Short mmCIF file of C-alpha atoms in Angstrom, two decimals:
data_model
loop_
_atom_site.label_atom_id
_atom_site.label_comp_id
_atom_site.label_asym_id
_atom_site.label_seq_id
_atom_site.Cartn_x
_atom_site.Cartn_y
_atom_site.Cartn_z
CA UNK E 1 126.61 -29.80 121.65
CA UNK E 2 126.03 -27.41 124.40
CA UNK E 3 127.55 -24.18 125.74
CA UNK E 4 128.87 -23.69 128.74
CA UNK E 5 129.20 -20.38 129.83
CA UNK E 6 131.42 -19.40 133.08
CA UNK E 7 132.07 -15.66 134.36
CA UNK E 8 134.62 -13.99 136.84
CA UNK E 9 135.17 -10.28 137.96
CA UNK E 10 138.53 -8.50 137.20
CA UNK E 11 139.72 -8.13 141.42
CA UNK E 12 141.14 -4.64 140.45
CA UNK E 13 138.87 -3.39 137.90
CA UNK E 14 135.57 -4.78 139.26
CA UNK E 15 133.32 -3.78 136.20
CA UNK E 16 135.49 -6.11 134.04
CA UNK E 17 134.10 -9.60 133.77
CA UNK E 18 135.88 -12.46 131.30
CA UNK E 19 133.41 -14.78 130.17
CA UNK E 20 134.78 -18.25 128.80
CA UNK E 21 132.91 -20.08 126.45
CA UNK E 22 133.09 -23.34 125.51
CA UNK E 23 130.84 -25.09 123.10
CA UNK E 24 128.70 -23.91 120.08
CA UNK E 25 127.27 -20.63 119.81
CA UNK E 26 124.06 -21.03 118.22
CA UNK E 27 120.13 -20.99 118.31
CA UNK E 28 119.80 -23.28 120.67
CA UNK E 29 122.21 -21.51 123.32
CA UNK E 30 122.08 -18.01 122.03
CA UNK E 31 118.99 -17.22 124.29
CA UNK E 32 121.02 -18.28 127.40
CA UNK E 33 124.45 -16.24 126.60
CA UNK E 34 122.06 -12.91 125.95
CA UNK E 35 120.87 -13.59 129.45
CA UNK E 36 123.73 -13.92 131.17
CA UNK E 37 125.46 -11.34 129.30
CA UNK E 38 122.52 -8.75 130.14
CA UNK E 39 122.36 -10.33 133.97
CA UNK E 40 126.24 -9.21 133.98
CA UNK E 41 125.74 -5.84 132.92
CA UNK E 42 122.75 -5.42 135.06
CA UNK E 43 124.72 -6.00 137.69
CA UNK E 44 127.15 -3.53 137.25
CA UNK E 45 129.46 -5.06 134.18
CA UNK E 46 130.51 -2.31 132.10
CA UNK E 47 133.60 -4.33 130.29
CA UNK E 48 133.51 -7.70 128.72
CA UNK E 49 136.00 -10.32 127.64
CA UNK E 50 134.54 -12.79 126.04
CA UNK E 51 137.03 -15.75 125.57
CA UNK E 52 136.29 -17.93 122.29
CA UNK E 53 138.78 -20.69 122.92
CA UNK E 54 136.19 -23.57 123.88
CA UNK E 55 133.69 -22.41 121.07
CA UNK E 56 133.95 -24.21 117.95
CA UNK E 57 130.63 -22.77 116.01
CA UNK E 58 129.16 -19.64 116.25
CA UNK E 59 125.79 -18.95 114.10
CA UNK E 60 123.73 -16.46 113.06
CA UNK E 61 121.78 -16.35 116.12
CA UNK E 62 125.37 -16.09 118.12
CA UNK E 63 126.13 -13.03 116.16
CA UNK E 64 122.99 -11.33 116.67
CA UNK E 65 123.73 -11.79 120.41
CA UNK E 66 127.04 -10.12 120.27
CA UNK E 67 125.48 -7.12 118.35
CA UNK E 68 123.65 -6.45 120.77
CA UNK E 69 125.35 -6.77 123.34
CA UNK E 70 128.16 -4.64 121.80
CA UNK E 71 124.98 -1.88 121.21
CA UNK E 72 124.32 -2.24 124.84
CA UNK E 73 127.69 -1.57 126.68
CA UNK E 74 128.40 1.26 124.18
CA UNK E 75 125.69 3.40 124.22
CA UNK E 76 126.70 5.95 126.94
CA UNK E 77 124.25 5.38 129.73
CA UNK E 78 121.90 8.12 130.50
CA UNK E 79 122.15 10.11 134.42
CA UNK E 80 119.47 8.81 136.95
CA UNK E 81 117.37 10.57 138.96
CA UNK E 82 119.40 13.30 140.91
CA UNK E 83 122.52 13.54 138.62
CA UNK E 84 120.92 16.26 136.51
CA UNK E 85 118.53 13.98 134.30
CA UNK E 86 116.82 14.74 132.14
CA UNK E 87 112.99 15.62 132.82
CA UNK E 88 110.01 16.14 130.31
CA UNK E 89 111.33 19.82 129.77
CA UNK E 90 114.75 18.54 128.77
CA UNK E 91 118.10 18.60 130.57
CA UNK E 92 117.96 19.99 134.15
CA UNK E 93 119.97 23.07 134.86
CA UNK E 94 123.17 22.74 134.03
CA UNK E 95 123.15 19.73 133.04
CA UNK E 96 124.59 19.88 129.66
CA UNK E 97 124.58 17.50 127.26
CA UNK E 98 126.29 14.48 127.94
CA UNK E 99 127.29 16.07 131.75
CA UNK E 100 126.76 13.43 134.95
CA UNK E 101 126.35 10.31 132.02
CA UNK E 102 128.67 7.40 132.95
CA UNK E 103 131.21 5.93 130.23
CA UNK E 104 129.85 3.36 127.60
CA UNK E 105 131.33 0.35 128.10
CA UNK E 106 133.51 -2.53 126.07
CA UNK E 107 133.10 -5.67 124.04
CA UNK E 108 136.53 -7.91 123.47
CA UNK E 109 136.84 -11.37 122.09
CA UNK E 110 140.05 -13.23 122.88
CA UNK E 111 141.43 -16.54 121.42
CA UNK E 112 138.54 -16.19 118.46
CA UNK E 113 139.39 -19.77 116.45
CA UNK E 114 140.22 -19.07 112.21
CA UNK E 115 137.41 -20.20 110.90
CA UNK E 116 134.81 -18.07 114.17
CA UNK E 117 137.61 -14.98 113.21
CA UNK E 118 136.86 -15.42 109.71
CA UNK E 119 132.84 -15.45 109.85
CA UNK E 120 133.46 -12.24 112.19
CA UNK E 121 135.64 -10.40 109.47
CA UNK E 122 133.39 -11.20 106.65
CA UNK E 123 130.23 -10.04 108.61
CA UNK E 124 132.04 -6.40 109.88
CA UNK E 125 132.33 -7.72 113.46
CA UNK E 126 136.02 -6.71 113.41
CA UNK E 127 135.20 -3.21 112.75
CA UNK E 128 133.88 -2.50 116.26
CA UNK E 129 134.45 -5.86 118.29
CA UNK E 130 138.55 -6.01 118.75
CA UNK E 131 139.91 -9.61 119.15
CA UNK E 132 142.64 -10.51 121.17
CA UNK E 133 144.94 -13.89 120.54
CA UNK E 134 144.01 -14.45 124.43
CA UNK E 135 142.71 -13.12 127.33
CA UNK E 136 145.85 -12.13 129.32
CA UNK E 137 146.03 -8.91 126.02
CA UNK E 138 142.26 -7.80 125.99
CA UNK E 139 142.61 -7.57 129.92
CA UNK E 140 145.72 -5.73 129.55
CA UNK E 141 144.51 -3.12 127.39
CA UNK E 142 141.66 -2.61 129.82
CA UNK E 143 143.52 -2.20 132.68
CA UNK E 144 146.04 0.24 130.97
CA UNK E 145 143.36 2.68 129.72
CA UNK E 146 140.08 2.38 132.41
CA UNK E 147 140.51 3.56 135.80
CA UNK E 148 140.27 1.39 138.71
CA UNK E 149 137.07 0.41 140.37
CA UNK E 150 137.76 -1.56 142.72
CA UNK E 151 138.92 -1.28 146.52
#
């Protein structure tokens, strides 16, 4: 079996996407959901709901795919060029630390199957990856503590 992966934008918080799933999650598809996870976030992504309820098998090639993933959206991005970046000396001029860097972003799973849920427990997932009974929660929780983005 296949995977079928399908995206749409949050119309108030633009930088939230919810991606459904539906299939198996494994070394045969795992290529294509890094992809289009990464095209997402390359285009301006910074939260992700990833909704489990068509996926009956994830593998270890799924997992490693949602590691890193998770690693990428919450590493706190580093300033560009112009908002006090930092150059081969170090930081610019006041540019402290962490100053002009944009917020990490988020990983969510919703409506994770038991048997997906229990894979994801057992290997730490849970830890840092919160999972939601559906999607309507994980975009709640977004939308209650991230600022709007869009219009």
């Amino acid at each position: 079996m296949g995977l079928t992966v399908e995206s749409r934008a949050d119309p108030v918080h633009t930088d939230l996407v919810v991606v459904t799933l539906t299939g198996e999650v494994d070394v045969a598809t795992a290529g294509r959901l890094r992809d289009h996870l990464a095209a997402l976030i390359a285009r301006g992504a910074r939260h992700l709901v990833l909704d489990f309820a068509g996926v009956a098998f994830i593998d270890s090639s799924g997992l490693s795919v949602l590691a890193g993933i998770h690693r990428l959206l919450s590493a706190p991005e580093r300033p560009g060029p112009g908002e006090g970046a930092a150059g081969p000396a170090g930081p610019a001029p006041g540019a402290g630390g962490s100053e002009g860097a944009r917020a990490s972003g988020t990983l969510a799973l919703a409506a994770v199957n038991l048997r997906i849920r229990e894979v994801l427990r057992t290997t730490g997932f849970t830890r840092f990856v919160p999972i939601y009974s559906t999607v309507e929660p994980a975009v709640a929780v977004h939308q209650t503590t991230v600022p709007r983005t869009g219009p």
